Amino acid sequence: MLGPPLRPPPEVVEAYDRELGLARSHIVMFGVTPELAGLGASMTAVDESSDMIAGIWPGDTDLRKAVRGDWFDPPMPDASVDALIGDGCLTVIGGADARQALFSAVARVLKAGGRAGIRLYACPETRDDPREVRDLALAGGVSTFHDLKWRVAMTAIAGGPDYTIPVTGILEQFDRMFPDREELSARTGWELPVIGTIDVYRNSSVVYSFAPAASLIEEARTFFDDVRLASTGTYGLAERCPLLVLRSPKAQITG
Ligand SMILES: C[S@@+](CC[C@H](N)C(=O)[O-])C[C@H]1O[C@@H](n2cnc3c(N)ncnc32)[C@H](O)[C@@H]1O
């Protein structure tokens, strides 16, 4: 029942391939995103949740496997990885300190000349007015319910440097903005069970973050020599979901 922008459509899969040149690489993936499981020559996917691995990973083969592990302490040697990908992982780990720890872990495991691509969920520099988001949705101007869910979340995030929102806060903001789900369903054509997928947020203890792309670039520059954004296509909300492309970890100063 999930769709774009949360589930990566084919143009996103192509963007990873195009921007990182993955065809001959062994890829490390943070998460078990099934749509990305066919990328590269081979893949090791890392996720801390055995339920997620059992639930959405398409299954291990000779060339592709999923392992339980922590993105902050990845189960691979330092300077051993050619290419690393992740879909939305900077959003699901918390605030600025967590993002810094994740960039640090990626820089540590990448070889010199290695590259990483992480699709962002980035809020605009100027926060949307919740009333405008509501009017846009009720006028049929939002592509999918999940596009709306992210727009709603982005109206309610904390300020910098963290840009966080507890997942329960996304549901609360949605209920404030759209108290009448039947009206939303009637105006948009979205089925009530699709709208109801947001109710899984009710008992969550997870904190998401939606930092602006410029802040994420600044944060990443501490760890990588070459940091840029690439478009991931034209699906709904794609302009807020660019690929953050990271190359060449900065030389580690030791001793
Ligand atoms: C909401 S899901 C993300 C959805 C994902 N983009 C997909 O395609 O399904 C978040 C995932 O990140 C994993 N995760 C979050 N923090 C993690 C960490 N520090 N180490 C490993 N996995 C982590 C969770 O176990 C979960 O599978």
PDB file of C-alpha atoms in Angstrom, residues 79-218:
ATOM      1  CA  ALA A  79      38.314   1.218   3.519  1.00  0.00           C
ATOM      2  CA  SER A  80      36.879  -1.922   1.918  1.00  0.00           C
ATOM      3  CA  VAL A  81      33.774  -0.726   0.028  1.00  0.00           C
ATOM      4  CA  ASP A  82      33.606   0.545  -3.578  1.00  0.00           C
ATOM      5  CA  ALA A  83      29.988   1.686  -3.582  1.00  0.00           C
ATOM      6  CA  LEU A  84      27.387   2.248  -0.884  1.00  0.00           C
ATOM      7  CA  ILE A  85      23.724   3.143  -1.319  1.00  0.00           C
ATOM      8  CA  GLY A  86      20.811   3.928   0.969  1.00  0.00           C
ATOM      9  CA  ASP A  87      17.254   5.089   0.431  1.00  0.00           C
ATOM     10  CA  GLY A  88      16.037   7.690   2.895  1.00  0.00           C
ATOM     11  CA  CYS A  89      18.366   6.475   5.622  1.00  0.00           C
ATOM     12  CA  LEU A  90      19.332   9.980   6.758  1.00  0.00           C
ATOM     13  CA  THR A  91      15.669  10.621   7.625  1.00  0.00           C
ATOM     14  CA  VAL A  92      15.027   7.575   9.826  1.00  0.00           C
ATOM     15  CA  ILE A  93      17.947   7.822  12.279  1.00  0.00           C
ATOM     16  CA  GLY A  94      17.200  11.077  14.213  1.00  0.00           C
ATOM     17  CA  GLY A  95      18.963  14.443  14.332  1.00  0.00           C
ATOM     18  CA  ALA A  96      22.273  16.065  13.412  1.00  0.00           C
ATOM     19  CA  ASP A  97      24.464  13.935  15.704  1.00  0.00           C
ATOM     20  CA  ALA A  98      23.071  10.733  14.175  1.00  0.00           C
ATOM     21  CA  ARG A  99      23.586  12.057  10.639  1.00  0.00           C
ATOM     22  CA  GLN A 100      27.174  12.948  11.500  1.00  0.00           C
ATOM     23  CA  ALA A 101      27.750   9.431  12.891  1.00  0.00           C
ATOM     24  CA  LEU A 102      26.277   7.921   9.723  1.00  0.00           C
ATOM     25  CA  PHE A 103      28.461  10.049   7.414  1.00  0.00           C
ATOM     26  CA  SER A 104      31.453   9.109   9.529  1.00  0.00           C
ATOM     27  CA  ALA A 105      30.635   5.381   9.223  1.00  0.00           C
ATOM     28  CA  VAL A 106      30.184   5.663   5.440  1.00  0.00           C
ATOM     29  CA  ALA A 107      33.497   7.527   5.084  1.00  0.00           C
ATOM     30  CA  ARG A 108      35.232   4.886   7.210  1.00  0.00           C
ATOM     31  CA  VAL A 109      34.135   1.869   5.159  1.00  0.00           C
ATOM     32  CA  LEU A 110      34.557   3.436   1.693  1.00  0.00           C
ATOM     33  CA  LYS A 111      37.816   2.844  -0.186  1.00  0.00           C
ATOM     34  CA  ALA A 112      39.719   5.841  -1.512  1.00  0.00           C
ATOM     35  CA  GLY A 113      37.842   6.682  -4.711  1.00  0.00           C
ATOM     36  CA  GLY A 114      34.720   4.942  -3.440  1.00  0.00           C
ATOM     37  CA  ARG A 115      31.327   6.551  -3.794  1.00  0.00           C
ATOM     38  CA  ALA A 116      28.024   6.602  -1.979  1.00  0.00           C
ATOM     39  CA  GLY A 117      24.507   7.678  -2.928  1.00  0.00           C
ATOM     40  CA  ILE A 118      21.778   8.352  -0.400  1.00  0.00           C
ATOM     41  CA  ARG A 119      18.329   9.493  -1.537  1.00  0.00           C
ATOM     42  CA  LEU A 120      17.189  12.357   0.665  1.00  0.00           C
ATOM     43  CA  TYR A 121      13.851  13.436   1.960  1.00  0.00           C
ATOM     44  CA  ALA A 122      14.782  17.101   2.196  1.00  0.00           C
ATOM     45  CA  CYS A 123      12.487  19.885   3.366  1.00  0.00           C
ATOM     46  CA  PRO A 124      12.404  23.146   1.400  1.00  0.00           C
ATOM     47  CA  GLU A 125      14.461  26.099   2.701  1.00  0.00           C
ATOM     48  CA  THR A 126      11.213  27.997   3.334  1.00  0.00           C
ATOM     49  CA  ARG A 127       8.746  25.968   5.353  1.00  0.00           C
ATOM     50  CA  ASP A 128       5.345  25.324   3.690  1.00  0.00           C
ATOM     51  CA  ASP A 129       2.298  26.865   5.318  1.00  0.00           C
ATOM     52  CA  PRO A 130       0.087  23.966   6.562  1.00  0.00           C
ATOM     53  CA  ARG A 131      -3.025  25.735   5.193  1.00  0.00           C
ATOM     54  CA  GLU A 132      -1.493  25.826   1.710  1.00  0.00           C
ATOM     55  CA  VAL A 133      -0.607  22.124   1.897  1.00  0.00           C
ATOM     56  CA  ARG A 134      -4.165  21.388   2.988  1.00  0.00           C
ATOM     57  CA  ASP A 135      -5.680  23.442   0.148  1.00  0.00           C
ATOM     58  CA  LEU A 136      -3.355  21.845  -2.414  1.00  0.00           C
ATOM     59  CA  ALA A 137      -4.320  18.343  -1.276  1.00  0.00           C
ATOM     60  CA  LEU A 138      -8.064  19.039  -1.233  1.00  0.00           C
ATOM     61  CA  ALA A 139      -7.778  20.540  -4.737  1.00  0.00           C
ATOM     62  CA  GLY A 140      -6.240  17.263  -5.978  1.00  0.00           C
ATOM     63  CA  GLY A 141      -2.775  18.782  -6.415  1.00  0.00           C
ATOM     64  CA  VAL A 142      -0.728  16.179  -4.468  1.00  0.00           C
ATOM     65  CA  SER A 143       0.442  13.065  -6.333  1.00  0.00           C
ATOM     66  CA  THR A 144      -0.064  10.312  -3.743  1.00  0.00           C
ATOM     67  CA  PHE A 145      -1.045   9.987  -0.095  1.00  0.00           C
ATOM     68  CA  HIS A 146       2.606   9.336   0.795  1.00  0.00           C
ATOM     69  CA  ASP A 147       3.660  12.534  -0.982  1.00  0.00           C
ATOM     70  CA  LEU A 148       1.093  14.332   1.222  1.00  0.00           C
ATOM     71  CA  LYS A 149       2.354  12.555   4.366  1.00  0.00           C
ATOM     72  CA  TRP A 150       5.875  13.879   3.767  1.00  0.00           C
ATOM     73  CA  ARG A 151       4.570  17.401   2.981  1.00  0.00           C
ATOM     74  CA  VAL A 152       2.590  17.313   6.252  1.00  0.00           C
ATOM     75  CA  ALA A 153       5.668  16.137   8.186  1.00  0.00           C
ATOM     76  CA  MET A 154       7.754  18.918   6.646  1.00  0.00           C
ATOM     77  CA  THR A 155       5.303  21.585   7.932  1.00  0.00           C
ATOM     78  CA  ALA A 156       5.956  20.488  11.513  1.00  0.00           C
ATOM     79  CA  ILE A 157       9.680  19.773  11.836  1.00  0.00           C
ATOM     80  CA  ALA A 158      11.854  21.384  14.487  1.00  0.00           C
ATOM     81  CA  GLY A 159      14.402  24.014  13.439  1.00  0.00           C
ATOM     82  CA  GLY A 160      18.067  23.410  12.721  1.00  0.00           C
ATOM     83  CA  PRO A 161      20.469  21.863  13.324  1.00  0.00           C
ATOM     84  CA  ASP A 162      18.283  18.794  13.915  1.00  0.00           C
ATOM     85  CA  TYR A 163      15.121  19.273  11.797  1.00  0.00           C
ATOM     86  CA  THR A 164      13.490  16.388  13.642  1.00  0.00           C
ATOM     87  CA  ILE A 165       9.912  15.283  14.214  1.00  0.00           C
ATOM     88  CA  PRO A 166       8.775  12.299  16.292  1.00  0.00           C
ATOM     89  CA  VAL A 167       6.831   9.948  14.035  1.00  0.00           C
ATOM     90  CA  THR A 168       3.826  10.343  16.385  1.00  0.00           C
ATOM     91  CA  GLY A 169       4.036  14.098  15.669  1.00  0.00           C
ATOM     92  CA  ILE A 170       3.515  13.460  11.939  1.00  0.00           C
ATOM     93  CA  LEU A 171       0.238  11.684  12.737  1.00  0.00           C
ATOM     94  CA  GLU A 172      -0.832  14.476  15.115  1.00  0.00           C
ATOM     95  CA  GLN A 173      -0.115  17.151  12.506  1.00  0.00           C
ATOM     96  CA  PHE A 174      -1.999  15.134   9.873  1.00  0.00           C
ATOM     97  CA  ASP A 175      -5.041  14.774  12.156  1.00  0.00           C
ATOM     98  CA  ARG A 176      -4.968  18.541  12.842  1.00  0.00           C
ATOM     99  CA  MET A 177      -4.761  19.374   9.139  1.00  0.00           C
ATOM    100  CA  PHE A 178      -7.201  16.709   7.906  1.00  0.00           C
ATOM    101  CA  PRO A 179      -9.731  15.950  10.672  1.00  0.00           C
ATOM    102  CA  ASP A 180     -12.157  14.571   8.067  1.00  0.00           C
ATOM    103  CA  ARG A 181     -10.471  11.628   6.293  1.00  0.00           C
ATOM    104  CA  GLU A 182     -13.612  10.867   4.296  1.00  0.00           C
ATOM    105  CA  GLU A 183     -13.523  14.329   2.780  1.00  0.00           C
ATOM    106  CA  LEU A 184      -9.833  13.856   1.889  1.00  0.00           C
ATOM    107  CA  SER A 185     -10.646  10.498   0.330  1.00  0.00           C
ATOM    108  CA  ALA A 186     -13.572  11.896  -1.659  1.00  0.00           C
ATOM    109  CA  ARG A 187     -11.595  14.898  -2.945  1.00  0.00           C
ATOM    110  CA  THR A 188      -8.452  12.951  -3.911  1.00  0.00           C
ATOM    111  CA  GLY A 189      -9.711   9.481  -4.810  1.00  0.00           C
ATOM    112  CA  TRP A 190      -7.308   7.931  -2.274  1.00  0.00           C
ATOM    113  CA  GLU A 191      -8.877   4.892  -0.572  1.00  0.00           C
ATOM    114  CA  LEU A 192      -9.453   5.173   3.197  1.00  0.00           C
ATOM    115  CA  PRO A 193      -7.194   2.143   3.925  1.00  0.00           C
ATOM    116  CA  VAL A 194      -4.342   3.927   2.111  1.00  0.00           C
ATOM    117  CA  ILE A 195      -4.911   7.051   4.214  1.00  0.00           C
ATOM    118  CA  GLY A 196      -5.126   4.745   7.258  1.00  0.00           C
ATOM    119  CA  THR A 197      -1.542   3.556   6.707  1.00  0.00           C
ATOM    120  CA  ILE A 198      -0.516   6.674   8.656  1.00  0.00           C
ATOM    121  CA  ASP A 199      -2.023   5.113  11.804  1.00  0.00           C
ATOM    122  CA  VAL A 200       1.009   2.797  12.153  1.00  0.00           C
ATOM    123  CA  TYR A 201       2.750   5.948  13.430  1.00  0.00           C
ATOM    124  CA  ARG A 202       0.550   5.997  16.560  1.00  0.00           C
ATOM    125  CA  ASN A 203       2.762   3.832  18.790  1.00  0.00           C
ATOM    126  CA  SER A 204       6.125   4.560  17.233  1.00  0.00           C
ATOM    127  CA  SER A 205       9.041   5.793  19.322  1.00  0.00           C
ATOM    128  CA  VAL A 206      11.097   6.662  16.227  1.00  0.00           C
ATOM    129  CA  VAL A 207      12.209  10.232  15.449  1.00  0.00           C
ATOM    130  CA  TYR A 208      12.548  11.280  11.781  1.00  0.00           C
ATOM    131  CA  SER A 209      14.410  14.256  10.361  1.00  0.00           C
ATOM    132  CA  PHE A 210      13.855  16.241   7.183  1.00  0.00           C
ATOM    133  CA  ALA A 211      16.823  18.627   6.966  1.00  0.00           C
ATOM    134  CA  PRO A 212      17.117  20.986   3.973  1.00  0.00           C
ATOM    135  CA  ALA A 213      19.477  19.695   1.269  1.00  0.00           C
ATOM    136  CA  ALA A 214      21.911  22.605   1.783  1.00  0.00           C
ATOM    137  CA  SER A 215      22.365  21.662   5.459  1.00  0.00           C
ATOM    138  CA  LEU A 216      22.970  18.023   4.569  1.00  0.00           C
ATOM    139  CA  ILE A 217      25.581  19.036   1.990  1.00  0.00           C
ATOM    140  CA  GLU A 218      27.361  21.111   4.644  1.00  0.00           C
TER     141      GLU A 218
END
